[in-house]
PDB file of C-alpha atoms (C1' of nucleotides) in Angstrom:
ATOM      1  CA  MET D   1       0.000   0.000   0.000  1.00  0.00           C
ATOM      2  CA  GLY D   2       1.336   3.344  -0.894  1.00  0.00           C
ATOM      3  CA  ARG D   3      -0.225   5.256   1.853  1.00  0.00           C
ATOM      4  CA  THR D   4       1.660   8.348   2.640  1.00  0.00           C
ATOM      5  CA  PRO D   5       1.899   9.085   6.284  1.00  0.00           C
ATOM      6  CA  SER D   6      -0.641  11.619   7.267  1.00  0.00           C
ATOM      7  CA  CYS D   7       1.853  13.234   9.531  1.00  0.00           C
ATOM      8  CA  THR D   8       5.340  13.648   8.274  1.00  0.00           C
ATOM      9  CA  SER D   9       7.257  14.816  11.248  1.00  0.00           C
ATOM     10  CA  ASP D  10       9.627  17.137   9.492  1.00  0.00           C
ATOM     11  CA  GLY D  11       9.666  20.233  11.599  1.00  0.00           C
ATOM     12  CA  LEU D  12       6.167  19.804  12.897  1.00  0.00           C
ATOM     13  CA  LYS D  13       5.447  20.839  16.405  1.00  0.00           C
ATOM     14  CA  LYS D  14       4.128  18.407  18.956  1.00  0.00           C
ATOM     15  CA  GLY D  15       2.769  18.644  22.407  1.00  0.00           C
ATOM     16  CA  ALA D  16       0.370  20.978  24.055  1.00  0.00           C
ATOM     17  CA  TRP D  17      -1.364  23.596  21.973  1.00  0.00           C
ATOM     18  CA  THR D  18      -0.779  27.223  22.733  1.00  0.00           C
ATOM     19  CA  PRO D  19      -3.543  29.825  22.753  1.00  0.00           C
ATOM     20  CA  GLU D  20      -2.012  31.335  19.634  1.00  0.00           C
ATOM     21  CA  GLU D  21      -2.240  28.057  17.801  1.00  0.00           C
ATOM     22  CA  ASP D  22      -5.788  27.600  18.959  1.00  0.00           C
ATOM     23  CA  GLN D  23      -6.637  31.008  17.668  1.00  0.00           C
ATOM     24  CA  LYS D  24      -5.122  30.276  14.289  1.00  0.00           C
ATOM     25  CA  LEU D  25      -7.017  27.059  14.008  1.00  0.00           C
ATOM     26  CA  ILE D  26     -10.274  28.624  15.073  1.00  0.00           C
ATOM     27  CA  SER D  27      -9.811  31.479  12.670  1.00  0.00           C
ATOM     28  CA  TYR D  28      -9.110  29.163   9.808  1.00  0.00           C
ATOM     29  CA  VAL D  29     -12.055  26.884  10.448  1.00  0.00           C
ATOM     30  CA  GLN D  30     -14.159  29.959  10.921  1.00  0.00           C
ATOM     31  CA  LYS D  31     -13.322  31.090   7.430  1.00  0.00           C
ATOM     32  CA  HIS D  32     -13.044  27.840   5.551  1.00  0.00           C
ATOM     33  CA  GLY D  33     -14.969  25.311   7.513  1.00  0.00           C
ATOM     34  CA  GLU D  34     -13.939  21.859   8.601  1.00  0.00           C
ATOM     35  CA  GLY D  35     -12.193  19.463   6.304  1.00  0.00           C
ATOM     36  CA  GLY D  36      -9.092  19.511   4.219  1.00  0.00           C
ATOM     37  CA  TRP D  37      -7.101  18.781   7.297  1.00  0.00           C
ATOM     38  CA  ARG D  38      -4.066  17.679   5.370  1.00  0.00           C
ATOM     39  CA  PHE D  39      -3.328  21.108   4.021  1.00  0.00           C
ATOM     40  CA  LEU D  40      -4.980  23.085   6.751  1.00  0.00           C
ATOM     41  CA  PRO D  41      -1.829  23.530   8.809  1.00  0.00           C
ATOM     42  CA  GLN D  42       0.048  25.150   5.956  1.00  0.00           C
ATOM     43  CA  LYS D  43      -2.823  27.392   5.037  1.00  0.00           C
ATOM     44  CA  ALA D  44      -3.494  28.305   8.622  1.00  0.00           C
ATOM     45  CA  GLY D  45       0.129  28.920   9.391  1.00  0.00           C
ATOM     46  CA  LEU D  46       0.387  26.119  11.863  1.00  0.00           C
ATOM     47  CA  GLN D  47       3.404  23.926  12.351  1.00  0.00           C
ATOM     48  CA  ARG D  48       1.174  21.023  13.127  1.00  0.00           C
ATOM     49  CA  CYS D  49       0.107  17.794  11.591  1.00  0.00           C
ATOM     50  CA  GLY D  50      -3.288  17.874   9.953  1.00  0.00           C
ATOM     51  CA  LYS D  51      -4.457  15.087  12.134  1.00  0.00           C
ATOM     52  CA  SER D  52      -3.411  16.999  15.165  1.00  0.00           C
ATOM     53  CA  CYS D  53      -5.420  19.992  13.974  1.00  0.00           C
ATOM     54  CA  ARG D  54      -8.463  17.883  13.355  1.00  0.00           C
ATOM     55  CA  PHE D  55      -8.090  16.277  16.754  1.00  0.00           C
ATOM     56  CA  ARG D  56      -7.708  19.578  18.504  1.00  0.00           C
ATOM     57  CA  TRP D  57     -10.720  21.055  16.799  1.00  0.00           C
ATOM     58  CA  THR D  58     -12.957  18.048  17.133  1.00  0.00           C
ATOM     59  CA  ASN D  59     -12.257  17.357  20.753  1.00  0.00           C
ATOM     60  CA  TYR D  60     -11.534  20.707  22.302  1.00  0.00           C
ATOM     61  CA  LEU D  61     -12.244  23.767  20.223  1.00  0.00           C
ATOM     62  CA  LYS D  62     -15.430  22.888  18.483  1.00  0.00           C
ATOM     63  CA  PRO D  63     -18.301  24.840  19.992  1.00  0.00           C
ATOM     64  CA  GLY D  64     -20.829  22.993  22.053  1.00  0.00           C
ATOM     65  CA  ILE D  65     -18.565  20.374  23.486  1.00  0.00           C
ATOM     66  CA  LYS D  66     -19.272  19.548  27.066  1.00  0.00           C
ATOM     67  CA  ARG D  67     -16.226  18.635  29.041  1.00  0.00           C
ATOM     68  CA  GLY D  68     -15.656  17.303  32.516  1.00  0.00           C
ATOM     69  CA  ASP D  69     -18.308  17.022  35.183  1.00  0.00           C
ATOM     70  CA  PHE D  70     -19.665  13.645  34.268  1.00  0.00           C
ATOM     71  CA  THR D  71     -22.842  13.150  36.188  1.00  0.00           C
ATOM     72  CA  PRO D  72     -23.600   9.849  37.901  1.00  0.00           C
ATOM     73  CA  GLU D  73     -26.267   9.288  35.282  1.00  0.00           C
ATOM     74  CA  GLU D  74     -23.767   9.776  32.516  1.00  0.00           C
ATOM     75  CA  ASP D  75     -21.332   7.457  34.240  1.00  0.00           C
ATOM     76  CA  GLU D  76     -23.974   4.828  34.526  1.00  0.00           C
ATOM     77  CA  THR D  77     -24.933   5.172  30.911  1.00  0.00           C
ATOM     78  CA  VAL D  78     -21.344   4.916  29.782  1.00  0.00           C
ATOM     79  CA  VAL D  79     -20.910   1.743  31.779  1.00  0.00           C
ATOM     80  CA  LYS D  80     -24.082   0.274  30.386  1.00  0.00           C
ATOM     81  CA  LEU D  81     -23.287   1.176  26.832  1.00  0.00           C
ATOM     82  CA  HIS D  82     -19.774  -0.072  27.180  1.00  0.00           C
ATOM     83  CA  ALA D  83     -21.105  -3.354  28.456  1.00  0.00           C
ATOM     84  CA  GLN D  84     -23.270  -3.596  25.363  1.00  0.00           C
ATOM     85  CA  LEU D  85     -20.956  -2.180  22.753  1.00  0.00           C
ATOM     86  CA  GLY D  86     -17.465  -2.717  24.004  1.00  0.00           C
ATOM     87  CA  ASN D  87     -14.818  -0.181  23.168  1.00  0.00           C
ATOM     88  CA  ARG D  88     -16.773   1.412  20.379  1.00  0.00           C
ATOM     89  CA  TRP D  89     -16.371   4.850  21.793  1.00  0.00           C
ATOM     90  CA  ALA D  90     -17.639   6.649  18.777  1.00  0.00           C
ATOM     91  CA  THR D  91     -20.865   4.695  18.935  1.00  0.00           C
ATOM     92  CA  ILE D  92     -21.143   5.272  22.642  1.00  0.00           C
ATOM     93  CA  ALA D  93     -20.521   8.967  22.141  1.00  0.00           C
ATOM     94  CA  LYS D  94     -23.561   9.205  19.900  1.00  0.00           C
ATOM     95  CA  HIS D  95     -25.666   8.803  23.007  1.00  0.00           C
ATOM     96  CA  PHE D  96     -24.045  11.870  24.454  1.00  0.00           C
ATOM     97  CA  PRO D  97     -24.770  14.690  22.065  1.00  0.00           C
ATOM     98  CA  ARG D  98     -22.190  17.035  23.491  1.00  0.00           C
ATOM     99  CA  ARG D  99     -19.509  14.622  24.546  1.00  0.00           C
ATOM    100  CA  THR D 100     -16.748  13.424  22.304  1.00  0.00           C
ATOM    101  CA  ASP D 101     -15.656   9.855  22.006  1.00  0.00           C
ATOM    102  CA  HIS D 102     -12.274  10.960  23.186  1.00  0.00           C
ATOM    103  CA  GLU D 103     -13.683  12.487  26.331  1.00  0.00           C
ATOM    104  CA  ILE D 104     -15.728   9.421  27.093  1.00  0.00           C
ATOM    105  CA  LYS D 105     -12.833   7.120  26.431  1.00  0.00           C
ATOM    106  CA  ASN D 106     -10.564   9.062  28.727  1.00  0.00           C
ATOM    107  CA  HIS D 107     -13.212   9.197  31.406  1.00  0.00           C
ATOM    108  CA  TRP D 108     -13.638   5.498  31.123  1.00  0.00           C
ATOM    109  CA  HIS D 109      -9.976   4.744  31.473  1.00  0.00           C
ATOM    110  CA  THR D 110      -9.393   7.127  34.318  1.00  0.00           C
ATOM    111  CA  HIS D 111     -12.555   6.700  36.338  1.00  0.00           C
ATOM    112  CA  LEU D 112     -15.041   4.101  35.314  1.00  0.00           C
ATOM    113  CA  LYS D 113     -12.751   1.209  34.553  1.00  0.00           C
ATOM    114  CA  LYS D 114     -11.583   1.204  38.107  1.00  0.00           C
ATOM    115  CA  ARG D 115     -15.061   0.500  39.268  1.00  0.00           C
ATOM    116  CA  LEU D 116     -15.377  -2.664  37.294  1.00  0.00           C
ATOM    117  CA  PRO D 117     -14.356  -5.052  40.041  1.00  0.00           C
ATOM    118  CA  LYS D 118     -16.988  -3.465  42.174  1.00  0.00           C
ATOM    119  CA  THR D 119     -19.737  -3.678  39.632  1.00  0.00           C
ATOM    120  CA  ARG D 120     -21.507  -6.595  38.164  1.00  0.00           C
ATOM    121  CA  ILE D 121     -20.511  -5.870  34.622  1.00  0.00           C
ATOM    122  CA  ASP D 122     -17.133  -6.414  33.163  1.00  0.00           C
ATOM    123  CA  PRO D 123     -17.226  -4.697  29.819  1.00  0.00           C
ATOM    124  CA  THR D 124     -13.758  -5.803  28.915  1.00  0.00           C
ATOM    125  CA  THR D 125     -15.133  -9.257  28.602  1.00  0.00           C
ATOM    126  CA  THR D 126     -18.603  -8.406  27.485  1.00  0.00           C
ATOM    127  CA  GLY D 127     -18.042  -6.230  24.516  1.00  0.00           C
ATOM    128  CA  GLY D 128     -20.646  -6.044  21.826  1.00  0.00           C
ATOM    129  CA  SER D 129     -18.835  -8.605  19.773  1.00  0.00           C
ATOM    130  CA  SER D 130     -18.108 -10.756  22.730  1.00  0.00           C
ATOM    131  CA  SER D 131     -18.752 -14.387  22.055  1.00  0.00           C
ATOM    132  CA  SER D 132     -20.118 -15.265  25.418  1.00  0.00           C
ATOM    133  CA  GLY D 133     -21.593 -12.064  26.611  1.00  0.00           C
ATOM    134  CA  THR D 134     -21.087 -13.401  30.058  1.00  0.00           C
ATOM    135  CA  THR D 135     -22.010 -11.046  32.781  1.00  0.00           C
ATOM    136  CA  VAL D 136     -19.752 -11.440  35.726  1.00  0.00           C
ATOM    137  CA  THR D 137     -21.502 -10.814  38.936  1.00  0.00           C
ATOM    138  CA  ALA D 138     -19.419  -9.563  41.754  1.00  0.00           C
ATOM    139  CA  THR D 139     -19.835 -11.118  45.093  1.00  0.00           C
ATOM    140  CA  GLY D 140     -22.499  -9.208  46.805  1.00  0.00           C
ATOM    141  CA  PRO D 141     -23.771  -5.778  46.085  1.00  0.00           C
ATOM    142  CA  LYS D 142     -21.033  -3.271  45.775  1.00  0.00           C
ATOM    143  CA  LYS D 143     -21.660   0.328  45.948  1.00  0.00           C
ATOM    144  CA  ILE D 144     -20.549   2.367  43.020  1.00  0.00           C
ATOM    145  CA  THR D 145     -18.314   4.952  44.458  1.00  0.00           C
ATOM    146  CA  GLU D 146     -18.461   8.510  43.463  1.00  0.00           C
ATOM    147  CA  CYS D 147     -15.605   9.925  41.505  1.00  0.00           C
ATOM    148  CA  ALA D 148     -12.995   9.839  44.148  1.00  0.00           C
ATOM    149  CA  LYS D 149     -11.393  13.103  43.325  1.00  0.00           C
ATOM    150  CA  PRO D 150     -12.780  16.543  42.982  1.00  0.00           C
ATOM    151  CA  GLN D 151     -13.064  17.964  39.540  1.00  0.00           C
ATOM    152  CA  PRO D 152      -9.471  18.423  38.545  1.00  0.00           C
ATOM    153  CA  SER D 153     -10.053  20.772  35.715  1.00  0.00           C
ATOM    154  CA  GLU D 154      -9.676  23.774  37.894  1.00  0.00           C
ATOM    155  CA  THR D 155      -6.299  22.688  39.095  1.00  0.00           C
ATOM    156  CA  LYS D 156      -4.963  21.895  35.694  1.00  0.00           C
ATOM    157  CA  THR D 157      -2.389  24.022  34.068  1.00  0.00           C
ATOM    158  CA  GLN D 158      -3.074  26.903  31.844  1.00  0.00           C
ATOM    159  CA  ARG D 159      -2.312  24.911  28.763  1.00  0.00           C
ATOM    160  CA  SER D 160      -5.910  24.049  28.204  1.00  0.00           C
ATOM    161  CA  ALA D 161      -7.280  27.280  29.472  1.00  0.00           C
ATOM    162  CA  SER D 162      -7.971  28.457  25.988  1.00  0.00           C
ATOM    163  CA  ALA D 163     -10.065  25.501  25.099  1.00  0.00           C
ATOM    164  CA  LEU D 164     -11.794  25.532  28.424  1.00  0.00           C
ATOM    165  CA  LEU D 165     -12.747  29.122  28.070  1.00  0.00           C
ATOM    166  CA  LEU D 166     -14.030  28.739  24.577  1.00  0.00           C
ATOM    167  CA  ASN D 167     -15.987  25.660  25.365  1.00  0.00           C
ATOM    168  CA  LYS D 168     -17.318  27.171  28.524  1.00  0.00           C
ATOM    169  CA  LEU D 169     -18.535  30.032  26.476  1.00  0.00           C
ATOM    170  CA  ALA D 170     -19.982  27.885  23.762  1.00  0.00           C
ATOM    171  CA  THR D 171     -21.658  25.643  26.238  1.00  0.00           C
ATOM    172  CA  ARG D 172     -23.239  28.494  28.107  1.00  0.00           C
ATOM    173  CA  VAL D 173     -24.501  30.045  24.960  1.00  0.00           C
ATOM    174  CA  THR D 174     -25.864  26.751  23.804  1.00  0.00           C
ATOM    175  CA  GLN D 175     -27.602  26.184  27.091  1.00  0.00           C
ATOM    176  CA  PHE D 176     -29.030  29.606  27.004  1.00  0.00           C
ATOM    177  CA  VAL D 177     -30.326  29.978  23.523  1.00  0.00           C
ATOM    178  CA  GLY D 178     -30.680  26.357  22.631  1.00  0.00           C
ATOM    179  CA  PRO D 179     -29.454  25.157  19.286  1.00  0.00           C
ATOM    180  CA  LEU D 180     -27.555  27.942  17.715  1.00  0.00           C
ATOM    181  CA  ARG D 181     -28.346  29.145  14.294  1.00  0.00           C
ATOM    182  CA  VAL D 182     -25.698  29.667  11.786  1.00  0.00           C
ATOM    183  CA  PRO D 183     -25.773  33.048  10.142  1.00  0.00           C
ATOM    184  CA  GLN D 184     -26.604  32.989   6.502  1.00  0.00           C
ATOM    185  CA  THR D 185     -23.218  34.308   5.622  1.00  0.00           C
ATOM    186  CA  LEU D 186     -21.577  31.356   7.226  1.00  0.00           C
ATOM    187  CA  GLN D 187     -24.056  28.909   5.847  1.00  0.00           C
ATOM    188  CA  SER D 188     -23.313  30.157   2.418  1.00  0.00           C
ATOM    189  CA  MET D 189     -19.708  29.330   3.125  1.00  0.00           C
ATOM    190  CA  SER D 190     -20.708  25.779   3.842  1.00  0.00           C
ATOM    191  CA  PHE D 191     -19.508  26.241   7.350  1.00  0.00           C
ATOM    192  CA  GLN D 192     -21.571  24.551   9.972  1.00  0.00           C
ATOM    193  CA  PRO D 193     -19.816  25.122  13.202  1.00  0.00           C
ATOM    194  CA  PHE D 194     -22.800  24.583  15.373  1.00  0.00           C
ATOM    195  CA  SER D 195     -24.074  21.382  13.956  1.00  0.00           C
ATOM    196  CA  SER D 196     -22.772  19.606  16.989  1.00  0.00           C
ATOM    197  CA  CYS D 197     -24.654  21.869  19.302  1.00  0.00           C
ATOM    198  CA  THR D 198     -27.985  20.564  18.378  1.00  0.00           C
ATOM    199  CA  VAL D 199     -29.357  17.569  20.102  1.00  0.00           C
ATOM    200  CA  PRO D 200     -30.127  15.128  17.367  1.00  0.00           C
ATOM    201  CA  PRO D 201     -33.732  14.060  17.127  1.00  0.00           C
ATOM    202  CA  SER D 202     -32.721  10.488  17.512  1.00  0.00           C
ATOM    203  CA  SER D 203     -31.659  11.189  21.020  1.00  0.00           C
ATOM    204  CA  SER D 204     -35.223  11.514  22.083  1.00  0.00           C
ATOM    205  CA  ASP D 205     -35.641   7.782  22.066  1.00  0.00           C
ATOM    206  CA  ASN D 206     -32.946   7.374  24.584  1.00  0.00           C
ATOM    207  CA  ASN D 207     -33.849   7.289  28.205  1.00  0.00           C
ATOM    208  CA  PHE D 208     -30.658   8.764  29.310  1.00  0.00           C
ATOM    209  CA  THR D 209     -30.999  11.821  27.214  1.00  0.00           C
ATOM    210  CA  ASP D 210     -33.994  12.720  29.243  1.00  0.00           C
ATOM    211  CA  SER D 211     -31.581  13.856  31.840  1.00  0.00           C
ATOM    212  CA  LEU D 212     -29.117  15.208  29.393  1.00  0.00           C
ATOM    213  CA  SER D 213     -31.588  17.137  27.428  1.00  0.00           C
ATOM    214  CA  THR D 214     -33.264  18.521  30.441  1.00  0.00           C
ATOM    215  CA  PRO D 215     -33.080  22.030  29.194  1.00  0.00           C
ATOM    216  CA  GLU D 216     -30.979  24.443  31.027  1.00  0.00           C
ATOM    217  CA  THR D 217     -32.306  27.025  28.743  1.00  0.00           C
ATOM    218  CA  GLY D 218     -33.494  29.903  30.765  1.00  0.00           C
ATOM    219  CA  LYS D 219     -30.332  29.944  32.718  1.00  0.00           C
ATOM    220  CA  SER D 220     -28.562  33.178  32.661  1.00  0.00           C
ATOM    221  CA  LEU D 221     -25.513  33.522  30.566  1.00  0.00           C
ATOM    222  CA  ASP D 222     -23.453  34.405  33.550  1.00  0.00           C
ATOM    223  CA  GLU D 223     -21.338  37.474  33.542  1.00  0.00           C
ATOM    224  CA  GLY D 224     -18.396  35.582  34.901  1.00  0.00           C
ATOM    225  CA  VAL D 225     -17.899  33.627  31.742  1.00  0.00           C
ATOM    226  CA  LEU D 226     -17.834  36.692  29.606  1.00  0.00           C
ATOM    227  CA  ASN D 227     -15.614  38.482  32.044  1.00  0.00           C
ATOM    228  CA  ASP D 228     -13.231  35.554  32.061  1.00  0.00           C
ATOM    229  CA  ILE D 229     -13.007  35.616  28.321  1.00  0.00           C
ATOM    230  CA  MET D 230     -12.759  39.338  28.041  1.00  0.00           C
ATOM    231  CA  ALA D 231      -9.901  39.259  30.490  1.00  0.00           C
ATOM    232  CA  SER D 232      -8.168  36.432  28.719  1.00  0.00           C
ATOM    233  CA  GLU D 233      -5.899  36.303  25.766  1.00  0.00           C
ATOM    234  CA  PHE D 234      -8.978  35.617  23.720  1.00  0.00           C
ATOM    235  CA  SER D 235     -10.262  39.065  24.254  1.00  0.00           C
ATOM    236  CA  SER D 236      -8.820  39.899  20.879  1.00  0.00           C
ATOM    237  CA  LEU D 237     -10.730  37.234  19.093  1.00  0.00           C
ATOM    238  CA  SER D 238     -13.389  38.450  16.792  1.00  0.00           C
ATOM    239  CA  CYS D 239     -15.700  35.748  17.982  1.00  0.00           C
ATOM    240  CA  VAL D 240     -15.605  37.206  21.432  1.00  0.00           C
ATOM    241  CA  ASP D 241     -16.474  40.595  20.088  1.00  0.00           C
ATOM    242  CA  GLY D 242     -19.374  39.061  18.297  1.00  0.00           C
ATOM    243  CA  LEU D 243     -20.547  37.369  21.395  1.00  0.00           C
ATOM    244  CA  ILE D 244     -20.264  40.470  23.485  1.00  0.00           C
ATOM    245  CA  ASN D 245     -22.226  42.373  20.904  1.00  0.00           C
ATOM    246  CA  TRP D 246     -24.788  39.683  20.912  1.00  0.00           C
ATOM    247  CA  LYS D 247     -24.925  39.720  24.681  1.00  0.00           C
ATOM    248  CA  ASN D 248     -25.368  43.457  24.713  1.00  0.00           C
ATOM    249  CA  ASN D 249     -28.114  43.225  22.161  1.00  0.00           C
ATOM    250  CA  ASN D 250     -29.842  40.624  24.222  1.00  0.00           C
ATOM    251  CA  GLU D 251     -29.159  42.144  27.570  1.00  0.00           C
ATOM    252  CA  SER D 252     -32.777  42.173  28.556  1.00  0.00           C
ATOM    253  CA  VAL D 253     -33.110  38.530  27.758  1.00  0.00           C
ATOM    254  CA  VAL D 254     -29.897  37.588  29.414  1.00  0.00           C
ATOM    255  CA  THR D 255     -30.630  39.303  32.625  1.00  0.00           C
ATOM    256  CA  GLY D 256     -34.300  38.665  32.627  1.00  0.00           C
ATOM    257  CA  GLU D 257     -36.006  35.563  33.793  1.00  0.00           C
ATOM    258  CA  THR D 258     -37.959  35.010  30.665  1.00  0.00           C
ATOM    259  CA  GLN D 259     -36.877  31.971  28.791  1.00  0.00           C
ATOM    260  CA  VAL D 260     -35.720  32.456  25.292  1.00  0.00           C
ATOM    261  CA  ASP D 261     -38.207  31.389  22.726  1.00  0.00           C
ATOM    262  CA  ASN D 262     -36.431  28.579  21.019  1.00  0.00           C
ATOM    263  CA  GLN D 263     -39.089  28.376  18.384  1.00  0.00           C
ATOM    264  CA  SER D 264     -38.147  31.717  17.081  1.00  0.00           C
ATOM    265  CA  ASP D 265     -35.490  32.056  14.499  1.00  0.00           C
ATOM    266  CA  SER D 266     -34.901  35.618  15.385  1.00  0.00           C
ATOM    267  CA  THR D 267     -31.897  35.012  17.514  1.00  0.00           C
ATOM    268  CA  THR D 268     -28.702  34.591  15.635  1.00  0.00           C
ATOM    269  CA  VAL D 269     -25.458  34.305  17.467  1.00  0.00           C
ATOM    270  CA  ASN D 270     -22.581  35.536  15.478  1.00  0.00           C
ATOM    271  CA  TYR D 271     -20.099  33.553  17.433  1.00  0.00           C
ATOM    272  CA  TYR D 272     -17.667  33.874  14.632  1.00  0.00           C
ATOM    273  CA  GLU D 273     -17.770  37.463  13.616  1.00  0.00           C
TER     274      GLU D 273
ATOM    275  C1'  DA E   1      11.313  21.591  51.994  1.00  0.00           C
ATOM    276  C1'  DA E   2      12.346  17.941  48.952  1.00  0.00           C
ATOM    277  C1'  DT E   3      11.321  13.688  46.804  1.00  0.00           C
ATOM    278  C1'  DC E   4       8.475  10.110  45.105  1.00  0.00           C
ATOM    279  C1'  DG E   5       4.288   7.949  43.503  1.00  0.00           C
ATOM    280  C1'  DT E   6      -0.199   8.360  41.632  1.00  0.00           C
ATOM    281  C1'  DC E   7      -3.670  10.368  38.944  1.00  0.00           C
ATOM    282  C1'  DA E   8      -5.944  12.722  35.238  1.00  0.00           C
ATOM    283  C1'  DC E   9      -5.795  14.698  31.003  1.00  0.00           C
ATOM    284  C1'  DA E  10      -4.000  15.986  26.425  1.00  0.00           C
ATOM    285  C1'  DA E  11      -2.019  14.411  22.544  1.00  0.00           C
ATOM    286  C1'  DC E  12       0.070  11.171  19.375  1.00  0.00           C
ATOM    287  C1'  DC E  13       0.331   6.854  16.729  1.00  0.00           C
ATOM    288  C1'  DG E  14      -1.117   3.436  13.761  1.00  0.00           C
ATOM    289  C1'  DC E  15      -4.706   0.899  11.730  1.00  0.00           C
ATOM    290  C1'  DC E  16      -9.227   0.784   9.548  1.00  0.00           C
ATOM    291  C1'  DT E  17     -12.892   2.721   6.730  1.00  0.00           C
ATOM    292  C1'  DT E  18     -14.672   5.717   3.438  1.00  0.00           C
ATOM    293  C1'  DT E  19     -14.413   8.554  -0.518  1.00  0.00           C
ATOM    294  C1'  DC E  20     -12.990   9.805  -4.939  1.00  0.00           C
ATOM    295  C1'  DG E  21     -10.605   9.928  -9.393  1.00  0.00           C
TER     296       DG E  21
ATOM    297  C1'  DC G   1     -12.722  -2.161 -10.056  1.00  0.00           C
ATOM    298  C1'  DC G   2      -8.515  -0.434  -8.163  1.00  0.00           C
ATOM    299  C1'  DG G   3      -5.532   2.375  -5.701  1.00  0.00           C
ATOM    300  C1'  DA G   4      -4.517   6.592  -3.357  1.00  0.00           C
ATOM    301  C1'  DA G   5      -5.855  10.058  -0.194  1.00  0.00           C
ATOM    302  C1'  DA G   6      -8.354  11.697   3.604  1.00  0.00           C
ATOM    303  C1'  DG G   7     -10.984  11.021   7.563  1.00  0.00           C
ATOM    304  C1'  DG G   8     -12.210   8.351  11.631  1.00  0.00           C
ATOM    305  C1'  DC G   9     -11.367   5.469  15.485  1.00  0.00           C
ATOM    306  C1'  DG G  10      -9.271   3.168  19.388  1.00  0.00           C
ATOM    307  C1'  DG G  11      -5.068   2.263  21.995  1.00  0.00           C
ATOM    308  C1'  DT G  12      -1.320   4.068  24.183  1.00  0.00           C
ATOM    309  C1'  DT G  13       1.957   7.296  25.968  1.00  0.00           C
ATOM    310  C1'  DG G  14       3.787  11.727  27.811  1.00  0.00           C
ATOM    311  C1'  DT G  15       3.412  15.268  31.023  1.00  0.00           C
ATOM    312  C1'  DG G  16       2.149  18.142  34.722  1.00  0.00           C
ATOM    313  C1'  DA G  17      -0.308  18.608  39.135  1.00  0.00           C
ATOM    314  C1'  DC G  18      -1.134  17.021  43.504  1.00  0.00           C
ATOM    315  C1'  DG G  19      -0.877  14.296  47.675  1.00  0.00           C
ATOM    316  C1'  DA G  20       1.839  11.365  50.684  1.00  0.00           C
ATOM    317  C1'  DT G  21       6.018  10.508  52.998  1.00  0.00           C
TER     318       DT G  21
END
DNA sequence: AATCGTCACAACCGCCTTTCG
DNA sequence: CCGAAAGGCGGTTGTGACGAT
């Protein structure tokens, strides 16, 4: 097979992404949309592998991604789905509209897997393609422990601060206004940055998503998030300007207690410019 | 205060699948 | 239909933070 390596390592940077790199990637995707990852780094001025760019965007920068704070219900669903499907993280992730397979996989390896001896299901032996499908029952009822450690995200280094801020912002906006609508100008550019924000209709047939989709709409877009972003290195990003403008324009809605009418198409968030 | 071990997360690697000429 | 290219997926590793000693 003559497959060329997708990442030739000549002079390409590795390791943690800097805010500047994030900004370049965001700006590029903003203008050109997703795809064409192979040549994206060159065009975007990034010394990164295309795969790395795609990974960074898909799992961290893409608006609407929910990160951290797995609820007990989510944990339980992950365990159940993993018992049914095995390590098919992408399939499992489809049950979590705003989670990425990567996030779920990591959560599994760092938290949930450890509980296996204490639970009655051993997904490592009961994957979807498992021949036996044997369910191993632990001796006696074992309580599923809570995540032993407090949410570590706040103690993490600044390296992911950029992504955290952006996703925090995107998540809040999504919660507040519901599925975001892409401005016509962006739609005409075949850019659909918010497609992942919308809860797919198919999720309605899933019991779990009852809890997930319990709308937090009506929550205030808290000032702290905007202040954080405005005070951050992302204050120069055009998307932030757009959001602040939007916030100002919707001040009465933001600060009021009236829930946004999600049926209306009148609200357009120009997250990207 | 310094060192060591553990944990959690981000990122990379390589293989597989899909798409397209 | 075939092969190449690109995208997607899952496994694994690297690294920094934090707690224990």
